[in-house]
Amino acid sequence: MIDKRCSLQEAVQMIQDNDMITFSGFVIWRRPMAAIYEMLRQEKKGLHLVEVNSGTHAELLIGAGAVSIWESCWIGHELYGKVPYCLDRKMRERSVIVEDYSHQHMLYRMAAGAMGIPYLPTWASRGTDILNPEYDMLEKMGLRNGANDRIPVKKFDFAQDPFYNEGEIIHVPAVRPHVCIVHAQQVGEEGTIRITGQTYSDEQAIKASDQVIVLAEEIVPESYLREEPERNLIPGYLVDAIVELPWGAHPTGAYGYYDVDGPFIREISAASKTDEKFANWMDEWVYGVKNHEEYLNKLGVSRLEKLRANSYRKYSTKVKRGTR
């Protein structure tokens, strides 16, 4: 058995400056937030984020100046703050290149990467400006010249349907990240991943990536996971590093383990309105704590326990619904 267990610091050291990165989860659920904080402490730079959808984790990386390219369809904090102030500022400053696709385009791009094929066909977004070459930002910056093997030489291509003569088909290029960082509820000692609740596009993101880092609420025996193999998402041989890290998705939620910390995300959103406020928040919550343990100690036991999910209902019974 290959022991893939390591510390969070060791796992994040696998990520190189300028890497193309993708993540697990959806908006404010199962984001590998502890890895995001550690990436910022290690001062990762020039990252190329490619995601089916984006959220709080990306806003922190972008606001801290760690990102050079962002490709997705949406970014925000869901009901806890819909405006991505950090991305908006960086885009206006032209310090981040933003490449916009539709949600279905991003799903197809990730699926193509997972299948090991160069593109997938779709009719999505016909008649919209998403397909307008005027808004191909990577082309405008001269980055579709083939020098970077992670950036396709075209944003889209078009061809006539050769089978049913149903018109023009849009081809969307595959995504091929260097690293996918996953937050899961359980992982086996050899890397088998089990996710409780919705899996979103995690399977495609993992299979599309060269390396996979898994943060998990708990490491469990592989023999336990093999008792119900149909509940497992990814086999261990696709995973390169595993880190046991309870509360590793905070302030986003982990179904069955803890709820989203809405007030905390609202604080991030409010702080991100200006560079000064954002820098102060980062100094307090990222650079002002040296590791995940100190972060949890700063949050406090009472705050975390209020978020902890009831084992039967799978969500916290201590948080009033609709007032999070």
mmCIF file of C-alpha atoms in Angstrom:
data_model
loop_
_atom_site.group_PDB
_atom_site.id
_atom_site.type_symbol
_atom_site.label_atom_id
_atom_site.label_comp_id
_atom_site.label_asym_id
_atom_site.label_seq_id
_atom_site.Cartn_x
_atom_site.Cartn_y
_atom_site.Cartn_z
ATOM 1 C CA MET A 1 0.000 0.000 0.000
ATOM 2 C CA ILE A 2 1.309 3.454 -0.920
ATOM 3 C CA ASP A 3 0.949 5.839 2.003
ATOM 4 C CA LYS A 4 -0.407 9.062 0.516
ATOM 5 C CA ARG A 5 -0.987 10.817 3.819
ATOM 6 C CA CYS A 6 0.826 14.098 4.328
ATOM 7 C CA SER A 7 0.484 17.443 6.065
ATOM 8 C CA LEU A 8 -1.450 20.315 4.535
ATOM 9 C CA GLN A 9 1.798 22.231 4.078
ATOM 10 C CA GLU A 10 3.373 19.320 2.183
ATOM 11 C CA ALA A 11 0.316 18.868 -0.021
ATOM 12 C CA VAL A 12 0.201 22.531 -1.013
ATOM 13 C CA GLN A 13 3.910 22.435 -1.875
ATOM 14 C CA MET A 14 2.897 20.199 -4.799
ATOM 15 C CA ILE A 15 1.302 23.260 -6.398
ATOM 16 C CA GLN A 16 3.680 25.342 -8.480
ATOM 17 C CA ASP A 17 3.437 28.998 -9.451
ATOM 18 C CA ASN A 18 1.551 29.451 -12.764
ATOM 19 C CA ASP A 19 -0.221 26.076 -12.443
ATOM 20 C CA MET A 20 -3.733 25.600 -13.779
ATOM 21 C CA ILE A 21 -5.924 24.752 -10.772
ATOM 22 C CA THR A 22 -9.460 23.520 -10.255
ATOM 23 C CA PHE A 23 -11.466 22.658 -7.130
ATOM 24 C CA SER A 24 -14.214 20.440 -5.769
ATOM 25 C CA GLY A 25 -17.625 21.609 -4.631
ATOM 26 C CA PHE A 26 -20.176 24.159 -5.720
ATOM 27 C CA VAL A 27 -20.238 27.872 -4.758
ATOM 28 C CA ILE A 28 -20.353 27.588 -0.915
ATOM 29 C CA TRP A 29 -20.269 23.803 -0.463
ATOM 30 C CA ARG A 30 -17.225 21.570 0.021
ATOM 31 C CA ARG A 31 -14.600 24.039 -1.031
ATOM 32 C CA PRO A 32 -11.054 23.133 0.158
ATOM 33 C CA MET A 33 -10.730 26.386 2.102
ATOM 34 C CA ALA A 34 -7.878 25.267 4.355
ATOM 35 C CA ALA A 35 -5.802 24.624 1.231
ATOM 36 C CA ILE A 36 -6.723 28.079 -0.091
ATOM 37 C CA TYR A 37 -5.437 29.700 3.090
ATOM 38 C CA GLU A 38 -2.227 27.648 2.953
ATOM 39 C CA MET A 39 -1.674 28.509 -0.728
ATOM 40 C CA LEU A 40 -1.809 32.173 0.258
ATOM 41 C CA ARG A 41 0.584 31.656 3.177
ATOM 42 C CA GLN A 42 2.994 29.956 0.776
ATOM 43 C CA GLU A 43 2.575 32.921 -1.611
ATOM 44 C CA LYS A 44 1.556 30.999 -4.710
ATOM 45 C CA LYS A 45 1.493 33.287 -7.756
ATOM 46 C CA GLY A 46 0.321 33.370 -11.350
ATOM 47 C CA LEU A 47 -2.356 30.722 -10.865
ATOM 48 C CA HIS A 48 -4.743 29.907 -13.696
ATOM 49 C CA LEU A 49 -8.142 29.042 -12.171
ATOM 50 C CA VAL A 50 -10.547 27.031 -14.320
ATOM 51 C CA GLU A 51 -13.841 26.039 -12.695
ATOM 52 C CA VAL A 52 -17.365 24.994 -13.572
ATOM 53 C CA ASN A 53 -18.457 27.623 -11.022
ATOM 54 C CA SER A 54 -16.589 29.829 -8.607
ATOM 55 C CA GLY A 55 -17.054 31.146 -5.092
ATOM 56 C CA THR A 56 -15.547 32.497 -1.882
ATOM 57 C CA HIS A 57 -12.353 30.480 -2.302
ATOM 58 C CA ALA A 58 -11.598 32.072 -5.685
ATOM 59 C CA GLU A 59 -12.376 35.577 -4.427
ATOM 60 C CA LEU A 60 -9.714 35.160 -1.730
ATOM 61 C CA LEU A 61 -7.084 33.934 -4.193
ATOM 62 C CA ILE A 62 -7.923 36.680 -6.679
ATOM 63 C CA GLY A 63 -8.047 39.425 -4.056
ATOM 64 C CA ALA A 64 -4.648 38.400 -2.692
ATOM 65 C CA GLY A 65 -3.065 38.672 -6.137
ATOM 66 C CA ALA A 66 -2.394 34.949 -6.553
ATOM 67 C CA VAL A 67 -4.359 34.577 -9.814
ATOM 68 C CA SER A 68 -3.435 35.701 -13.320
ATOM 69 C CA ILE A 69 -6.231 33.996 -15.315
ATOM 70 C CA TRP A 70 -9.781 33.072 -14.276
ATOM 71 C CA GLU A 71 -12.045 30.989 -16.520
ATOM 72 C CA SER A 72 -15.571 30.121 -15.409
ATOM 73 C CA CYS A 73 -19.212 31.125 -15.773
ATOM 74 C CA TRP A 74 -20.016 32.723 -12.417
ATOM 75 C CA ILE A 75 -18.473 33.853 -9.131
ATOM 76 C CA GLY A 76 -19.988 35.023 -5.860
ATOM 77 C CA HIS A 77 -20.936 34.007 -2.314
ATOM 78 C CA GLU A 78 -24.472 32.837 -3.143
ATOM 79 C CA LEU A 79 -27.003 34.380 -0.709
ATOM 80 C CA TYR A 80 -24.189 35.699 1.500
ATOM 81 C CA GLY A 81 -22.828 38.224 -1.015
ATOM 82 C CA LYS A 82 -23.433 38.075 -4.746
ATOM 83 C CA VAL A 83 -20.954 40.717 -5.938
ATOM 84 C CA PRO A 84 -17.372 39.470 -6.546
ATOM 85 C CA TYR A 85 -15.684 42.706 -5.506
ATOM 86 C CA CYS A 86 -12.141 41.306 -5.699
ATOM 87 C CA LEU A 87 -12.528 39.977 -9.235
ATOM 88 C CA ASP A 88 -14.254 43.176 -10.309
ATOM 89 C CA ARG A 89 -11.347 45.314 -9.058
ATOM 90 C CA LYS A 90 -8.643 43.088 -10.510
ATOM 91 C CA MET A 91 -10.420 42.919 -13.852
ATOM 92 C CA ARG A 92 -10.728 46.720 -14.003
ATOM 93 C CA GLU A 93 -7.034 47.006 -13.081
ATOM 94 C CA ARG A 94 -6.282 44.453 -15.825
ATOM 95 C CA SER A 95 -4.224 42.363 -13.426
ATOM 96 C CA VAL A 96 -6.460 39.320 -14.018
ATOM 97 C CA ILE A 97 -7.566 37.978 -17.391
ATOM 98 C CA VAL A 98 -11.214 36.896 -17.294
ATOM 99 C CA GLU A 99 -12.462 34.336 -19.818
ATOM 100 C CA ASP A 100 -16.222 33.884 -19.734
ATOM 101 C CA TYR A 101 -18.037 30.697 -20.735
ATOM 102 C CA SER A 102 -21.576 29.493 -20.035
ATOM 103 C CA HIS A 103 -22.218 26.974 -17.275
ATOM 104 C CA GLN A 104 -22.871 24.199 -19.769
ATOM 105 C CA HIS A 105 -19.711 25.090 -21.671
ATOM 106 C CA MET A 106 -17.657 24.697 -18.500
ATOM 107 C CA LEU A 107 -19.286 21.353 -17.706
ATOM 108 C CA TYR A 108 -18.540 20.113 -21.218
ATOM 109 C CA ARG A 109 -14.969 21.410 -21.040
ATOM 110 C CA MET A 110 -14.365 19.556 -17.779
ATOM 111 C CA ALA A 111 -16.064 16.404 -19.113
ATOM 112 C CA ALA A 112 -13.885 16.465 -22.230
ATOM 113 C CA GLY A 113 -10.795 16.723 -20.056
ATOM 114 C CA ALA A 114 -11.996 13.812 -17.934
ATOM 115 C CA MET A 115 -12.538 11.669 -21.043
ATOM 116 C CA GLY A 116 -9.142 12.532 -22.449
ATOM 117 C CA ILE A 117 -10.558 14.024 -25.651
ATOM 118 C CA PRO A 118 -9.727 17.493 -27.018
ATOM 119 C CA TYR A 119 -13.261 18.921 -27.176
ATOM 120 C CA LEU A 120 -16.990 18.226 -26.986
ATOM 121 C CA PRO A 121 -19.803 19.499 -29.237
ATOM 122 C CA THR A 122 -22.761 21.507 -27.968
ATOM 123 C CA TRP A 123 -25.439 23.975 -29.014
ATOM 124 C CA ALA A 124 -25.246 25.902 -25.739
ATOM 125 C CA SER A 125 -25.246 29.723 -25.882
ATOM 126 C CA ARG A 126 -26.067 30.054 -29.564
ATOM 127 C CA GLY A 127 -27.124 33.632 -30.276
ATOM 128 C CA THR A 128 -25.249 35.086 -27.289
ATOM 129 C CA ASP A 129 -22.173 37.294 -27.017
ATOM 130 C CA ILE A 130 -20.333 34.527 -25.179
ATOM 131 C CA LEU A 131 -19.464 33.268 -28.668
ATOM 132 C CA ASN A 132 -18.413 36.713 -29.894
ATOM 133 C CA PRO A 133 -14.671 36.630 -30.734
ATOM 134 C CA GLU A 134 -14.506 40.245 -29.538
ATOM 135 C CA TYR A 135 -14.666 38.864 -25.992
ATOM 136 C CA ASP A 136 -11.915 36.244 -26.371
ATOM 137 C CA MET A 137 -9.598 37.753 -23.768
ATOM 138 C CA LEU A 138 -6.840 35.123 -23.981
ATOM 139 C CA GLU A 139 -6.622 35.711 -27.722
ATOM 140 C CA LYS A 140 -6.459 39.465 -27.177
ATOM 141 C CA MET A 141 -3.543 38.961 -24.779
ATOM 142 C CA GLY A 142 -1.715 36.800 -27.324
ATOM 143 C CA LEU A 143 -1.951 33.666 -25.202
ATOM 144 C CA ARG A 144 -3.598 31.380 -27.761
ATOM 145 C CA ASN A 145 -0.350 30.926 -29.675
ATOM 146 C CA GLY A 146 0.328 27.335 -28.594
ATOM 147 C CA ALA A 147 3.173 28.246 -26.232
ATOM 148 C CA ASN A 148 1.146 27.152 -23.168
ATOM 149 C CA ASP A 149 -0.114 23.595 -23.613
ATOM 150 C CA ARG A 150 -2.952 24.257 -21.125
ATOM 151 C CA ILE A 151 -4.454 27.095 -23.165
ATOM 152 C CA PRO A 152 -6.313 25.962 -26.310
ATOM 153 C CA VAL A 153 -5.435 27.791 -29.523
ATOM 154 C CA LYS A 154 -9.132 28.650 -29.952
ATOM 155 C CA LYS A 155 -11.830 29.563 -27.436
ATOM 156 C CA PHE A 156 -14.458 27.911 -29.664
ATOM 157 C CA ASP A 157 -14.611 26.236 -33.038
ATOM 158 C CA PHE A 158 -17.635 25.590 -35.258
ATOM 159 C CA ALA A 159 -18.640 22.821 -37.656
ATOM 160 C CA GLN A 160 -21.736 21.653 -39.499
ATOM 161 C CA ASP A 161 -23.518 18.642 -38.035
ATOM 162 C CA PRO A 162 -22.306 15.760 -40.261
ATOM 163 C CA PHE A 163 -24.976 13.256 -39.211
ATOM 164 C CA TYR A 164 -28.459 14.829 -39.150
ATOM 165 C CA ASN A 165 -27.857 18.105 -40.975
ATOM 166 C CA GLU A 166 -29.152 20.058 -37.977
ATOM 167 C CA GLY A 167 -26.946 23.090 -38.404
ATOM 168 C CA GLU A 168 -23.811 24.477 -36.875
ATOM 169 C CA ILE A 169 -22.302 22.785 -33.818
ATOM 170 C CA ILE A 170 -20.118 24.587 -31.271
ATOM 171 C CA HIS A 171 -16.938 22.804 -30.194
ATOM 172 C CA VAL A 172 -15.685 23.646 -26.696
ATOM 173 C CA PRO A 173 -12.077 22.780 -25.761
ATOM 174 C CA ALA A 174 -11.166 20.402 -22.954
ATOM 175 C CA VAL A 175 -9.834 21.641 -19.618
ATOM 176 C CA ARG A 176 -6.571 20.014 -18.497
ATOM 177 C CA PRO A 177 -5.600 21.314 -15.022
ATOM 178 C CA HIS A 178 -2.290 20.588 -13.391
ATOM 179 C CA VAL A 179 -3.944 20.114 -9.980
ATOM 180 C CA CYS A 180 -7.429 19.467 -8.589
ATOM 181 C CA ILE A 181 -7.895 20.150 -4.877
ATOM 182 C CA VAL A 182 -10.823 18.270 -3.353
ATOM 183 C CA HIS A 183 -12.631 18.457 -0.055
ATOM 184 C CA ALA A 184 -14.406 15.192 0.776
ATOM 185 C CA GLN A 185 -16.161 13.808 3.816
ATOM 186 C CA GLN A 186 -14.147 10.578 3.787
ATOM 187 C CA VAL A 187 -11.054 9.222 2.084
ATOM 188 C CA GLY A 188 -9.386 5.828 2.433
ATOM 189 C CA GLU A 189 -5.732 5.341 3.351
ATOM 190 C CA GLU A 190 -4.992 4.603 -0.310
ATOM 191 C CA GLY A 191 -6.988 7.566 -1.612
ATOM 192 C CA THR A 192 -10.446 6.177 -2.384
ATOM 193 C CA ILE A 193 -12.862 9.114 -2.153
ATOM 194 C CA ARG A 194 -16.367 8.979 -0.706
ATOM 195 C CA ILE A 195 -18.512 12.112 -0.907
ATOM 196 C CA THR A 196 -21.810 12.315 0.947
ATOM 197 C CA GLY A 197 -24.553 14.327 -0.696
ATOM 198 C CA GLN A 198 -24.232 16.014 -4.061
ATOM 199 C CA THR A 199 -21.018 15.371 -5.961
ATOM 200 C CA TYR A 200 -21.471 18.229 -8.471
ATOM 201 C CA SER A 201 -18.764 18.060 -11.179
ATOM 202 C CA ASP A 202 -16.093 16.671 -8.846
ATOM 203 C CA GLU A 203 -15.622 13.426 -10.756
ATOM 204 C CA GLN A 204 -14.953 15.249 -14.009
ATOM 205 C CA ALA A 205 -12.626 17.793 -12.361
ATOM 206 C CA ILE A 206 -10.604 15.031 -10.709
ATOM 207 C CA LYS A 207 -10.284 12.896 -13.835
ATOM 208 C CA ALA A 208 -9.329 15.912 -15.969
ATOM 209 C CA SER A 209 -6.396 16.843 -13.704
ATOM 210 C CA ASP A 210 -2.803 15.620 -13.634
ATOM 211 C CA GLN A 211 -2.560 15.587 -9.837
ATOM 212 C CA VAL A 212 -5.214 15.309 -7.147
ATOM 213 C CA ILE A 213 -4.961 16.521 -3.550
ATOM 214 C CA VAL A 214 -7.730 15.458 -1.157
ATOM 215 C CA LEU A 215 -8.572 17.159 2.130
ATOM 216 C CA ALA A 216 -10.996 15.005 4.116
ATOM 217 C CA GLU A 217 -12.971 15.303 7.299
ATOM 218 C CA GLU A 218 -11.653 11.870 8.186
ATOM 219 C CA ILE A 219 -9.414 9.119 6.852
ATOM 220 C CA VAL A 220 -11.128 5.725 7.100
ATOM 221 C CA PRO A 221 -9.987 2.148 6.340
ATOM 222 C CA GLU A 222 -10.127 1.123 2.687
ATOM 223 C CA SER A 223 -11.806 -2.090 3.864
ATOM 224 C CA TYR A 224 -14.725 -0.030 5.157
ATOM 225 C CA LEU A 225 -15.114 1.805 1.834
ATOM 226 C CA ARG A 226 -15.027 -1.513 -0.049
ATOM 227 C CA GLU A 227 -18.077 -2.761 1.826
ATOM 228 C CA GLU A 228 -20.231 -0.417 -0.296
ATOM 229 C CA PRO A 229 -18.136 0.388 -3.377
ATOM 230 C CA GLU A 230 -21.111 1.922 -5.186
ATOM 231 C CA ARG A 231 -20.978 4.850 -2.744
ATOM 232 C CA ASN A 232 -17.381 5.733 -3.650
ATOM 233 C CA LEU A 233 -16.672 8.438 -6.215
ATOM 234 C CA ILE A 234 -13.030 7.974 -7.214
ATOM 235 C CA PRO A 235 -10.557 5.069 -6.839
ATOM 236 C CA GLY A 236 -7.365 5.624 -4.908
ATOM 237 C CA TYR A 237 -5.002 5.313 -7.857
ATOM 238 C CA LEU A 238 -6.209 8.693 -9.184
ATOM 239 C CA VAL A 239 -5.252 10.467 -5.942
ATOM 240 C CA ASP A 240 -1.749 11.735 -5.177
ATOM 241 C CA ALA A 241 -2.007 13.144 -1.632
ATOM 242 C CA ILE A 242 -4.489 12.963 1.237
ATOM 243 C CA VAL A 243 -4.767 15.192 4.284
ATOM 244 C CA GLU A 244 -7.030 14.485 7.247
ATOM 245 C CA LEU A 245 -8.407 17.894 8.127
ATOM 246 C CA PRO A 246 -11.650 18.237 10.105
ATOM 247 C CA TRP A 247 -13.459 21.514 9.344
ATOM 248 C CA GLY A 248 -11.200 21.912 6.305
ATOM 249 C CA ALA A 249 -14.022 23.380 4.187
ATOM 250 C CA HIS A 250 -14.982 26.134 6.664
ATOM 251 C CA PRO A 251 -16.561 28.642 6.112
ATOM 252 C CA THR A 252 -18.199 26.651 3.295
ATOM 253 C CA GLY A 253 -20.234 23.635 4.330
ATOM 254 C CA ALA A 254 -19.669 19.873 4.267
ATOM 255 C CA TYR A 255 -22.969 18.001 4.027
ATOM 256 C CA GLY A 256 -23.536 15.709 6.988
ATOM 257 C CA TYR A 257 -20.689 17.269 8.954
ATOM 258 C CA TYR A 258 -21.372 21.016 9.270
ATOM 259 C CA ASP A 259 -23.364 23.847 7.749
ATOM 260 C CA VAL A 260 -22.160 26.883 5.832
ATOM 261 C CA ASP A 261 -20.943 29.652 8.160
ATOM 262 C CA GLY A 262 -23.054 32.386 6.571
ATOM 263 C CA PRO A 263 -22.039 35.266 8.868
ATOM 264 C CA PHE A 264 -18.355 34.502 8.256
ATOM 265 C CA ILE A 265 -18.830 34.572 4.476
ATOM 266 C CA ARG A 266 -20.767 37.826 4.802
ATOM 267 C CA GLU A 267 -17.760 39.273 6.634
ATOM 268 C CA ILE A 268 -15.488 38.213 3.760
ATOM 269 C CA SER A 269 -17.844 39.766 1.228
ATOM 270 C CA ALA A 270 -18.057 43.028 3.180
ATOM 271 C CA ALA A 271 -14.288 43.167 3.659
ATOM 272 C CA SER A 272 -13.651 42.598 -0.026
ATOM 273 C CA LYS A 273 -15.359 45.876 -1.001
ATOM 274 C CA THR A 274 -12.069 47.775 -0.663
ATOM 275 C CA ASP A 275 -8.398 46.819 -0.851
ATOM 276 C CA GLU A 276 -7.755 48.174 2.644
ATOM 277 C CA LYS A 277 -10.559 46.222 4.309
ATOM 278 C CA PHE A 278 -9.624 43.081 2.416
ATOM 279 C CA ALA A 279 -5.965 43.383 3.467
ATOM 280 C CA ASN A 280 -7.024 43.772 7.111
ATOM 281 C CA TRP A 281 -9.231 40.693 6.903
ATOM 282 C CA MET A 282 -6.419 38.675 5.313
ATOM 283 C CA ASP A 283 -3.963 39.794 7.993
ATOM 284 C CA GLU A 284 -6.325 38.613 10.696
ATOM 285 C CA TRP A 285 -7.621 35.326 9.288
ATOM 286 C CA VAL A 286 -4.958 34.082 6.859
ATOM 287 C CA TYR A 287 -1.538 35.555 7.569
ATOM 288 C CA GLY A 288 -2.255 36.093 11.258
ATOM 289 C CA VAL A 289 -2.646 32.357 11.918
ATOM 290 C CA LYS A 290 0.127 29.956 11.013
ATOM 291 C CA ASN A 291 -1.923 26.824 10.327
ATOM 292 C CA HIS A 292 -5.378 25.230 10.288
ATOM 293 C CA GLU A 293 -5.276 24.395 13.995
ATOM 294 C CA GLU A 294 -4.712 28.025 14.936
ATOM 295 C CA TYR A 295 -7.525 29.027 12.569
ATOM 296 C CA LEU A 296 -9.957 26.666 14.337
ATOM 297 C CA ASN A 297 -8.824 27.884 17.756
ATOM 298 C CA LYS A 298 -9.469 31.449 16.657
ATOM 299 C CA LEU A 299 -12.977 30.507 15.467
ATOM 300 C CA GLY A 300 -13.697 28.894 18.835
ATOM 301 C CA VAL A 301 -15.446 25.703 19.884
ATOM 302 C CA SER A 302 -18.879 27.282 20.415
ATOM 303 C CA ARG A 303 -19.010 28.704 16.897
ATOM 304 C CA LEU A 304 -17.996 25.409 15.316
ATOM 305 C CA GLU A 305 -20.366 23.356 17.453
ATOM 306 C CA LYS A 306 -23.264 25.555 16.399
ATOM 307 C CA LEU A 307 -22.499 24.588 12.789
ATOM 308 C CA ARG A 308 -22.055 20.866 13.435
ATOM 309 C CA ALA A 309 -24.646 18.735 11.623
ATOM 310 C CA ASN A 310 -27.105 16.491 13.416
ATOM 311 C CA SER A 311 -26.142 12.902 12.467
ATOM 312 C CA TYR A 312 -29.723 12.044 11.475
ATOM 313 C CA ARG A 313 -30.887 15.226 9.743
ATOM 314 C CA LYS A 314 -27.459 15.926 8.173
ATOM 315 C CA TYR A 315 -27.695 19.641 8.915
ATOM 316 C CA SER A 316 -27.307 21.727 12.062
ATOM 317 C CA THR A 317 -30.384 21.966 14.274
ATOM 318 C CA LYS A 318 -28.783 24.887 16.142
ATOM 319 C CA VAL A 319 -28.889 27.281 13.199
ATOM 320 C CA LYS A 320 -32.285 28.754 12.381
ATOM 321 C CA ARG A 321 -33.202 28.072 8.755
ATOM 322 C CA GLY A 322 -33.250 31.217 6.671
ATOM 323 C CA THR A 323 -31.252 33.271 9.191
ATOM 324 C CA ARG A 324 -27.805 31.854 8.568
#
